[in-house]
């Protein structure tokens, strides 16, 4: 390489790479000459033969590290070298909320981008495979699910409820589109990004340079399809793989994998019982299920399966609740994965008195999220998370649990004041809105108001004592979370109750129906307020140092709320005027979930059970394609 005579120097880095590959494989100079002749014109043979001699001297002096670098960068090496496993020194942060894949590998396998925490801040880092150092990427605070551009020079990611892109060479991120609860993305050769913006959406497409997003594929609700997620382009960019969330599954181990032609729009199912698919250059479709990676022969040209699936890697982190999996494969055969098992959060149900003494209910742990005690105090409605969150009814005396909803994802269980129905939010109407269903098993779930009249996403609700009016919070892209009111009389059209540039949420109407407690972040943090209902009148701030989830005592003379792990109580006087007391600490109990208060003053609470939250290292497997398909060693 250092020969002064240019006629005697190796022509370019490609020749050196070939020399290194052949030398590592024990090839002879004669074989090298044949390989070089196949890629150079015949009149250059003499010059290249001299280059080979120089290349042999280079090989004799090259270090082990340089050999490994050439090995990982070569497109042919993964099929000519045995697989090698190593660990990245970095560990991924624990993921307890809305888990997503935490890393991506560039198309040529030369660099990795991953999520990491430092100093309490979560951002993206980039690491060249030839280096032991990683570099933080500016402008990626709070980022999740990174993905590479086809040329490996840019990255996409989700942050601040948006899909964004950024050049690794530097510069500010470009915000492309809304993505409130993102479920994956992939970057096409035509410089567009295909992404899933939320849990109940189809696939959307937007230019990586910015522009107006357009819907690419819409779930078919008549077939029970709830959403499309985790898109992954096939080679050439003419078709996309994705996971189909249907309305009848409790785990994404039961999900479906489909493929859609981007040229014709034709779409069909490939796998039933799997999620998070990608394509391997060996001609296999890879997908995750129950903590394992499976592979099935796949014809990428005809978009059809050609054989049965078999497990190829056991013990990886998967998330049955949303279908994500911690693995990524580059086209040149470098595999990244996090060793582990299916991850899901579990919680217990407990009675807690005012002093914090706890009595756990004899009910099996589950992914409880929300609950509400019935007006007669004998039952509780539970919201249990899963691929489709569902509403269950708990008999508090017999501690038996019965499922109420069997389709779609349903959250925010709330009793009507007469105890005959349970209210919840659901996306079964296309937009997440308010439904209710009888608890005696008669009839199906019905919308509280026509879903076509309201486009925002409904979250939590509260009923007035007479059961004729519901107050709920809803999320819109323009003003965030706002409070709305709907009456059962008339045309049931929701009307704005509190709509500002701040977030207003978690409404709770007092037992006498005269006061509305809610949460607002107008001070810069979430605080609890009370104002007259339906008004007019000014609001009164209740919490003094932050607060969430206000709940009224059955007497209406006390208001409870959570501040971190602290359960707070505030005495309330309403005569002759509204007058709150000072917040008092009752007890501390770690929980981020909803709770309710019984007539005897005890709290029915969801207590999160200890889970595996330790950071996990990333395993890197070089040349994994040979392990996937051993016959490639002869190619």
XYZ file of C-alpha atoms in Angstrom:
635
model
C 0.000 0.000 0.000
C 2.961 2.346 0.587
C 4.850 1.542 -2.613
C 6.124 4.796 -4.185
C 5.753 3.494 -7.719
C 2.032 3.823 -8.468
C 2.270 0.964 -10.979
C 3.354 -1.327 -8.150
C 0.777 -0.132 -5.584
C -2.447 -1.942 -4.822
C -5.102 -0.283 -6.939
C -7.723 0.432 -4.237
C -9.112 -0.656 -0.856
C -11.301 -3.250 -2.531
C -8.195 -5.187 -3.624
C -6.841 -5.090 -0.074
C -10.137 -6.366 1.233
C -10.083 -9.311 -1.141
C -6.524 -10.067 -0.124
C -7.437 -9.997 3.554
C -10.466 -12.253 3.037
C -8.473 -14.809 1.069
C -5.522 -14.701 3.438
C -7.791 -15.289 6.419
C -9.386 -18.208 4.596
C -5.961 -19.664 3.743
C -6.226 -19.070 -0.005
C -3.187 -19.271 -2.270
C -1.817 -16.518 -4.493
C -3.064 -18.436 -7.538
C -6.626 -18.360 -6.200
C -6.257 -14.674 -5.408
C -5.222 -14.015 -8.995
C -8.284 -15.827 -10.305
C -10.558 -13.793 -7.990
C -9.001 -10.504 -9.056
C -9.116 -11.400 -12.739
C -12.859 -11.947 -12.461
C -13.393 -8.323 -11.467
C -10.742 -6.499 -13.554
C -10.248 -6.194 -17.276
C -7.656 -8.500 -18.763
C -5.225 -5.691 -19.723
C -4.759 -4.871 -16.016
C -3.666 -8.358 -14.929
C 0.030 -7.570 -14.735
C -0.488 -4.498 -12.581
C -2.843 -6.373 -10.280
C -0.452 -9.309 -9.921
C 2.176 -6.882 -8.606
C -0.445 -5.513 -6.242
C -1.055 -9.010 -4.937
C 2.576 -9.346 -3.919
C 2.372 -6.103 -1.994
C -0.947 -7.245 -0.477
C 0.739 -10.378 0.853
C 3.223 -8.217 2.760
C 0.340 -6.170 4.154
C -1.416 -9.318 5.337
C 1.724 -10.401 7.157
C 1.767 -7.156 9.116
C -1.949 -6.601 9.767
C -3.170 -6.720 13.392
C -5.941 -8.899 14.727
C -8.151 -5.843 15.234
C -7.789 -4.794 11.576
C -8.615 -8.306 10.460
C -11.762 -8.280 12.530
C -12.707 -4.899 11.071
C -12.296 -6.180 7.525
C -14.206 -9.308 8.497
C -17.239 -7.407 9.761
C -17.256 -4.924 6.885
C -17.120 -7.526 4.124
C -20.354 -8.534 2.444
C -18.975 -11.976 1.705
C -17.269 -12.706 5.028
C -20.419 -13.640 7.010
C -20.914 -16.633 4.752
C -17.261 -17.634 4.762
C -16.435 -17.269 8.459
C -17.862 -19.025 11.508
C -20.225 -17.070 13.771
C -18.584 -15.136 16.607
C -20.452 -13.901 19.698
C -19.502 -10.912 21.822
C -21.173 -8.435 24.167
C -21.415 -4.717 23.712
C -20.043 -3.047 26.814
C -23.135 -0.849 26.955
C -26.314 -2.050 28.619
C -29.798 -0.996 27.635
C -31.928 0.808 30.200
C -34.729 -1.115 31.836
C -38.016 -0.725 29.977
C -41.085 -0.791 32.152
C -43.505 1.411 30.199
C -44.396 0.994 26.527
C -41.399 -1.239 25.737
C -39.812 -0.967 22.285
C -36.702 -2.303 20.581
C -33.805 -0.252 21.912
C -31.264 -0.472 19.103
C -30.680 -0.596 15.356
C -27.791 -1.784 13.204
C -26.752 -0.078 9.978
C -27.373 -1.900 6.683
C -23.649 -2.651 6.258
C -23.305 -3.801 9.862
C -20.626 -1.216 10.630
C -22.376 0.805 13.338
C -25.024 0.491 16.022
C -27.388 3.116 17.392
C -29.004 2.374 20.731
C -30.943 3.922 23.613
C -28.992 4.521 26.826
C -29.245 6.571 29.985
C -26.629 8.880 31.447
C -27.127 11.339 34.268
C -30.819 10.502 34.401
C -31.339 11.458 30.744
C -32.267 8.959 28.038
C -30.949 9.542 24.523
C -29.461 7.790 21.511
C -25.823 6.794 21.191
C -23.894 5.687 18.107
C -21.000 3.255 18.151
C -18.830 2.153 15.274
C -18.262 -1.611 15.403
C -14.534 -1.025 14.969
C -14.457 1.239 18.031
C -14.870 0.648 21.746
C -16.290 4.135 22.324
C -19.848 5.344 21.866
C -20.924 8.910 21.139
C -24.166 10.530 22.352
C -26.331 11.930 19.583
C -27.468 15.497 20.232
C -31.152 16.235 19.821
C -32.392 12.753 20.735
C -33.567 13.234 24.338
C -36.320 10.751 25.169
C -35.875 8.888 21.883
C -37.153 5.363 21.312
C -37.120 2.802 18.491
C -34.184 4.034 16.353
C -33.947 2.908 12.705
C -31.411 3.546 9.930
C -31.704 5.080 6.486
C -30.722 2.734 3.629
C -27.320 4.442 3.270
C -26.660 4.279 7.017
C -25.934 8.014 7.247
C -29.165 9.067 8.947
C -31.330 7.704 11.697
C -35.017 7.914 12.426
C -36.582 7.686 15.877
C -39.651 8.595 17.905
C -39.598 11.327 20.560
C -42.098 13.839 21.939
C -44.937 11.964 20.212
C -43.369 12.616 16.799
C -41.426 10.680 14.198
C -38.124 12.441 13.562
C -34.958 12.013 11.478
C -31.400 13.163 12.038
C -28.125 13.073 10.090
C -25.381 11.281 12.016
C -22.896 13.827 10.683
C -24.669 16.488 12.753
C -27.506 18.957 12.652
C -30.925 19.366 14.235
C -33.647 16.691 13.994
C -36.370 17.099 11.388
C -39.854 16.523 12.791
C -41.966 14.661 10.240
C -45.303 13.616 11.704
C -47.373 12.889 14.811
C -46.916 9.525 16.502
C -48.680 9.490 19.879
C -48.053 5.804 20.707
C -45.632 4.694 17.984
C -45.305 1.088 16.944
C -42.249 0.953 14.706
C -40.931 2.352 11.432
C -38.801 1.413 8.432
C -36.921 3.572 5.887
C -37.587 2.910 2.185
C -35.080 3.257 -0.706
C -37.184 6.101 -2.159
C -36.371 8.131 0.995
C -39.781 7.787 2.564
C -40.540 6.388 5.983
C -43.289 3.876 6.658
C -44.452 3.986 10.261
C -47.238 3.075 12.673
C -48.253 6.203 14.644
C -50.296 4.573 17.426
C -51.680 1.341 18.788
C -54.883 1.379 16.723
C -53.526 2.805 13.474
C -52.643 1.379 10.104
C -49.411 2.106 8.262
C -48.531 5.650 7.187
C -45.868 7.011 4.858
C -44.037 10.348 4.904
C -41.040 11.779 3.070
C -37.829 11.822 5.106
C -37.379 15.417 3.928
C -40.753 16.440 5.354
C -44.203 16.788 3.894
C -47.749 15.612 4.380
C -48.127 12.030 5.651
C -50.458 9.713 3.772
C -52.108 6.521 4.908
C -50.611 3.465 3.269
C -52.752 0.682 4.724
C -55.896 0.749 6.864
C -56.879 -2.101 9.238
C -60.082 -3.882 8.230
C -62.334 -3.830 11.300
C -64.769 -6.238 9.621
C -62.000 -8.852 9.880
C -61.278 -7.972 13.491
C -58.117 -6.031 12.603
C -57.318 -3.385 15.206
C -53.976 -2.017 14.034
C -50.805 -2.593 12.017
C -47.387 -2.294 13.667
C -43.662 -3.068 13.423
C -43.280 -2.532 9.636
C -40.126 -3.878 7.950
C -39.307 -3.487 4.248
C -38.267 -6.428 2.157
C -35.149 -6.126 -0.075
C -35.771 -3.764 -2.975
C -38.426 -1.831 -1.087
C -41.368 -3.182 -3.091
C -43.132 -4.873 -0.168
C -43.446 -4.428 3.570
C -43.856 -6.952 6.391
C -45.882 -5.979 9.463
C -47.683 -7.370 12.495
C -51.479 -7.337 12.585
C -53.103 -6.614 15.942
C -56.520 -8.257 15.978
C -59.318 -7.563 18.431
C -59.517 -11.075 19.893
C -55.993 -11.823 21.202
C -54.652 -11.480 24.744
C -50.991 -11.851 23.749
C -49.013 -10.925 20.653
C -47.718 -14.481 20.635
C -51.098 -15.078 18.965
C -50.755 -12.200 16.473
C -50.526 -12.424 12.688
C -47.770 -11.389 10.308
C -48.790 -10.034 6.915
C -47.076 -8.704 3.802
C -48.235 -5.920 1.497
C -47.022 -5.166 -2.001
C -46.287 -1.466 -2.347
C -46.679 -1.706 -6.120
C -50.100 -3.379 -6.282
C -51.503 -2.862 -2.787
C -52.166 -6.601 -2.531
C -51.950 -7.833 1.044
C -52.134 -11.277 2.610
C -51.367 -13.166 5.796
C -48.107 -15.104 6.110
C -47.898 -16.296 9.729
C -50.512 -16.835 12.426
C -48.887 -16.906 15.849
C -45.956 -14.486 15.754
C -44.794 -10.877 15.636
C -41.953 -8.489 14.722
C -40.897 -10.010 11.402
C -37.781 -9.326 9.327
C -36.129 -10.901 6.296
C -32.780 -12.704 6.244
C -30.622 -12.909 3.124
C -30.693 -16.698 3.440
C -34.294 -16.608 2.207
C -35.914 -16.879 5.624
C -38.622 -14.913 7.347
C -37.629 -14.310 10.975
C -40.163 -13.532 13.671
C -40.545 -13.590 17.455
C -42.819 -15.676 19.625
C -42.794 -16.449 23.353
C -39.178 -15.453 23.947
C -37.789 -17.229 20.883
C -36.708 -16.291 17.368
C -38.135 -18.495 14.619
C -37.234 -18.791 10.943
C -39.317 -20.047 8.033
C -38.322 -20.354 4.339
C -39.764 -17.444 2.395
C -39.891 -16.503 -1.284
C -39.320 -12.739 -1.262
C -40.199 -12.448 -4.951
C -43.544 -14.237 -4.782
C -44.203 -13.070 -1.184
C -45.092 -16.572 -0.060
C -43.937 -18.982 2.622
C -42.208 -22.066 1.236
C -41.697 -24.187 4.326
C -42.367 -24.679 8.015
C -40.888 -22.507 10.756
C -38.259 -23.718 13.195
C -36.745 -22.067 16.278
C -33.262 -20.693 15.617
C -32.575 -18.734 18.808
C -34.130 -19.343 22.194
C -34.093 -16.901 25.075
C -34.565 -13.357 23.746
C -36.541 -10.519 25.294
C -40.017 -10.227 23.798
C -43.040 -8.200 24.885
C -46.346 -10.096 24.586
C -48.260 -6.944 25.496
C -47.326 -4.992 22.344
C -45.482 -7.417 20.054
C -42.028 -5.817 20.178
C -38.851 -7.915 20.411
C -35.248 -7.035 21.218
C -33.449 -8.204 18.068
C -32.182 -6.695 14.815
C -30.402 -8.207 11.797
C -28.267 -6.411 9.220
C -28.240 -7.603 5.590
C -24.599 -8.707 5.959
C -25.524 -11.102 8.743
C -24.734 -9.319 12.006
C -27.367 -10.109 14.608
C -28.050 -8.047 17.725
C -30.309 -9.299 20.495
C -30.952 -9.045 24.212
C -30.930 -12.397 25.983
C -33.908 -13.006 28.239
C -37.519 -14.115 28.114
C -41.001 -12.702 27.550
C -41.359 -9.585 29.701
C -44.631 -8.438 31.236
C -45.536 -6.429 34.293
C -47.657 -7.986 37.025
C -49.463 -6.410 39.923
C -51.478 -7.504 42.942
C -54.728 -6.189 44.391
C -54.693 -5.077 48.030
C -56.810 -3.405 50.656
C -54.854 -0.626 52.364
C -56.117 1.242 55.445
C -55.403 4.885 56.219
C -52.250 3.994 58.124
C -50.829 2.010 55.190
C -51.427 -1.492 56.571
C -51.939 -3.829 53.646
C -54.058 -6.941 53.171
C -53.555 -8.603 49.804
C -56.592 -10.070 48.055
C -56.545 -13.748 47.145
C -56.643 -12.934 43.446
C -53.991 -14.052 40.971
C -51.515 -11.323 39.961
C -52.104 -9.794 36.541
C -51.312 -6.653 34.565
C -53.933 -4.580 36.379
C -54.084 -0.930 35.253
C -57.353 0.621 36.427
C -60.121 -0.268 38.827
C -63.348 1.082 40.259
C -65.511 -0.103 43.166
C -69.211 -0.577 42.421
C -71.719 1.759 44.106
C -72.878 -1.045 46.446
C -69.245 -1.868 47.354
C -69.579 -5.592 46.530
C -67.715 -5.674 43.225
C -64.892 -3.971 41.401
C -64.347 -3.417 37.687
C -60.779 -4.145 36.601
C -58.824 -3.105 33.534
C -56.237 -5.811 32.759
C -53.591 -5.013 30.154
C -52.608 -7.271 27.274
C -52.484 -7.358 23.510
C -56.089 -6.268 23.962
C -56.763 -4.788 27.377
C -60.037 -6.152 28.731
C -62.534 -5.329 31.479
C -63.133 -7.907 34.231
C -65.538 -7.936 37.178
C -64.160 -8.898 40.610
C -66.528 -10.227 43.291
C -64.920 -8.735 46.409
C -66.578 -11.225 48.788
C -65.760 -14.407 46.863
C -62.594 -13.015 45.189
C -63.614 -14.467 41.830
C -62.951 -12.681 38.542
C -65.190 -12.801 35.457
C -64.349 -11.354 32.085
C -66.789 -8.723 30.787
C -65.331 -7.608 27.429
C -64.022 -10.149 24.913
C -62.992 -8.039 21.946
C -60.947 -4.921 21.259
C -58.748 -3.024 23.661
C -60.756 -1.515 26.527
C -59.415 0.720 29.285
C -60.523 2.973 32.134
C -63.156 0.846 33.911
C -65.810 3.031 35.599
C -69.211 2.123 37.083
C -72.367 4.020 36.263
C -74.018 5.415 39.419
C -76.827 2.820 39.326
C -74.320 -0.051 39.166
C -75.867 -1.675 36.090
C -73.148 -0.793 33.581
C -69.401 -0.366 33.343
C -68.061 2.493 31.235
C -64.707 2.276 29.423
C -62.850 3.726 26.459
C -62.343 1.626 23.348
C -61.198 2.075 19.746
C -63.735 -0.380 18.344
C -65.475 2.522 16.608
C -62.292 3.616 14.811
C -61.425 6.425 17.260
C -60.909 5.674 20.960
C -64.168 6.847 22.499
C -66.531 6.153 25.405
C -68.492 2.875 25.561
C -70.548 1.128 28.188
C -71.758 -2.429 28.692
C -74.238 -4.089 31.016
C -72.629 -6.201 33.757
C -75.413 -8.813 33.699
C -74.148 -10.077 30.350
C -77.107 -8.835 28.321
C -76.326 -7.021 25.099
C -73.101 -5.796 23.557
C -70.940 -2.769 24.255
C -72.501 0.443 22.969
C -71.078 3.943 22.442
C -72.194 6.509 25.005
C -72.325 9.034 22.177
C -71.984 8.533 18.394
C -68.277 8.160 17.657
C -68.614 10.007 14.353
C -69.316 13.207 16.270
C -66.000 13.277 18.089
C -62.476 12.855 16.719
C -60.295 13.190 19.848
C -59.069 10.157 21.781
C -61.070 9.633 25.003
C -59.081 8.664 28.123
C -60.806 8.797 31.548
C -64.345 9.696 32.618
C -66.597 10.421 35.595
C -70.391 10.351 35.997
C -72.645 12.773 37.833
C -74.702 11.223 40.632
C -77.891 11.062 38.544
C -76.092 9.207 35.765
C -77.274 11.675 33.140
C -73.991 13.482 32.476
C -70.444 12.254 31.839
C -67.295 14.355 32.077
C -64.260 12.942 30.296
C -60.806 13.931 29.143
C -59.774 13.526 25.532
C -56.506 13.954 23.664
C -56.275 16.020 20.491
C -53.224 16.969 18.438
C -54.093 20.674 18.637
C -54.666 21.370 22.342
C -53.527 18.192 24.101
C -55.800 16.804 26.829
C -59.025 18.705 27.488
C -62.176 18.171 29.544
C -65.464 17.554 27.756
C -69.042 16.997 28.904
C -71.838 14.963 27.317
C -75.447 14.627 28.454
C -77.591 11.577 27.785
C -80.538 13.784 26.881
C -80.855 15.195 23.381
C -78.427 14.319 20.608
C -75.569 13.394 22.987
C -73.098 15.738 21.367
C -69.935 16.290 23.483
C -69.202 19.901 24.374
C -65.910 21.373 25.585
C -65.827 22.044 29.322
C -62.198 23.097 29.724
C -60.048 23.531 26.619
C -56.739 25.381 27.011
C -53.163 25.167 25.829
C -52.430 23.130 28.978
C -53.438 19.548 29.743
C -56.600 19.037 31.806
C -57.318 15.431 32.711
C -58.563 12.821 35.227
C -61.955 14.359 36.055
C -63.747 13.288 39.269
C -67.239 14.607 40.120
C -68.068 14.904 43.828
C -70.769 12.586 45.241
C -73.260 15.453 45.462
C -72.480 16.473 41.849
C -71.598 20.082 42.783
C -67.802 19.984 42.412
C -65.371 18.772 39.820
C -61.844 17.721 40.743
C -59.302 17.415 37.932
C -55.580 17.620 37.133
C -53.892 20.422 35.183
C -50.263 21.165 34.332
C -50.738 24.935 33.974
C -48.019 25.593 36.614
C -45.492 23.468 34.781
C -46.283 20.294 36.746
C -49.422 18.299 37.407
C -51.563 19.648 40.262
C -55.075 18.862 41.551
C -57.780 21.517 41.284
C -61.488 21.763 42.189
C -64.061 24.034 40.603
C -67.870 24.275 40.792
C -69.809 22.043 38.461
C -71.385 22.806 36.104
C -70.334 26.336 37.067
C -69.826 29.189 37.091
C -67.111 29.749 39.691
C -63.382 29.960 40.104
C -61.079 26.998 40.572
C -59.191 26.197 43.781
C -55.822 24.496 43.835
C -55.838 21.488 46.191
C -52.356 19.974 45.953
C -49.306 21.994 46.980
C -46.404 19.978 45.613
C -47.762 18.031 42.660
C -50.673 15.627 42.424
C -52.465 13.082 40.256
C -55.547 10.836 40.310
C -58.025 12.694 42.542
C -60.703 10.482 44.159
C -63.540 11.675 46.409
C -64.456 9.983 49.667
C -67.977 8.525 49.536
C -69.034 11.227 52.009
C -67.755 14.002 49.769
C -65.985 15.555 52.772
C -62.483 14.442 51.788
C -60.474 14.386 48.593
C -57.556 12.007 48.007
C -54.777 12.177 45.446
C -51.376 10.664 44.698
C -48.054 12.481 44.674
C -45.428 9.975 43.582
C -45.605 7.165 46.148
C -47.476 9.343 48.690
C -51.207 8.986 49.331
C -52.496 12.421 50.293
C -55.793 13.472 51.903
C -57.468 16.887 52.055
C -60.495 17.725 54.228
C -63.214 19.526 52.296
C -65.808 21.990 53.602
C -68.495 23.218 51.224
C -70.649 25.359 53.501
C -70.970 28.274 53.510
C -68.347 28.158 50.723
C -65.852 25.740 49.322
C -62.840 25.531 51.656
C -60.120 22.854 51.433
C -57.808 21.984 54.303
C -54.071 21.410 54.108
C -52.903 18.205 52.359
C -51.989 15.452 54.833
C -49.756 12.444 54.138
C -51.563 9.187 54.927
C -48.937 6.636 53.825
C -46.457 5.826 51.119
C -47.074 2.976 48.714
C -45.197 2.669 45.441
C -47.695 2.510 42.603
C -48.415 4.409 39.419
C -51.821 2.828 38.943
C -55.370 3.852 39.694
C -57.086 3.173 43.010
C -60.505 3.642 44.587
C -61.895 4.300 48.070
C -64.553 2.130 49.735
C -67.319 3.457 51.974
C -65.399 2.258 55.072
C -62.412 4.438 54.115
C -60.129 1.649 52.926
C -58.289 1.950 49.631
C -58.463 -0.737 46.969
C -55.081 -0.426 45.295
C -53.010 -1.933 42.518
C -49.514 -2.755 43.766
C -46.861 -3.447 41.154
C -44.898 -6.590 41.944
C -41.092 -6.659 41.663
C -39.955 -7.383 38.123
C -36.721 -7.770 36.230
C -35.718 -4.159 35.741
C -31.951 -4.551 35.598
C -30.209 -3.230 32.501
C -29.325 -5.957 30.034
C -26.311 -6.233 27.740
C -26.641 -6.564 23.988
C -25.276 -9.693 22.363
C -23.624 -9.255 18.957
C -23.283 -12.255 16.643
C -21.012 -11.726 13.635
C -21.717 -13.875 10.566
C -24.939 -15.227 12.066
C -26.349 -16.123 8.638
C -24.113 -19.168 8.491
C -25.607 -20.383 11.750
C -29.075 -19.787 10.392
C -28.282 -21.698 7.191
C -25.081 -23.820 7.513
C -25.061 -24.763 3.827
C -23.919 -21.225 3.052
C -20.434 -22.115 4.261
C -19.815 -23.733 0.878
C -20.874 -20.663 -1.078
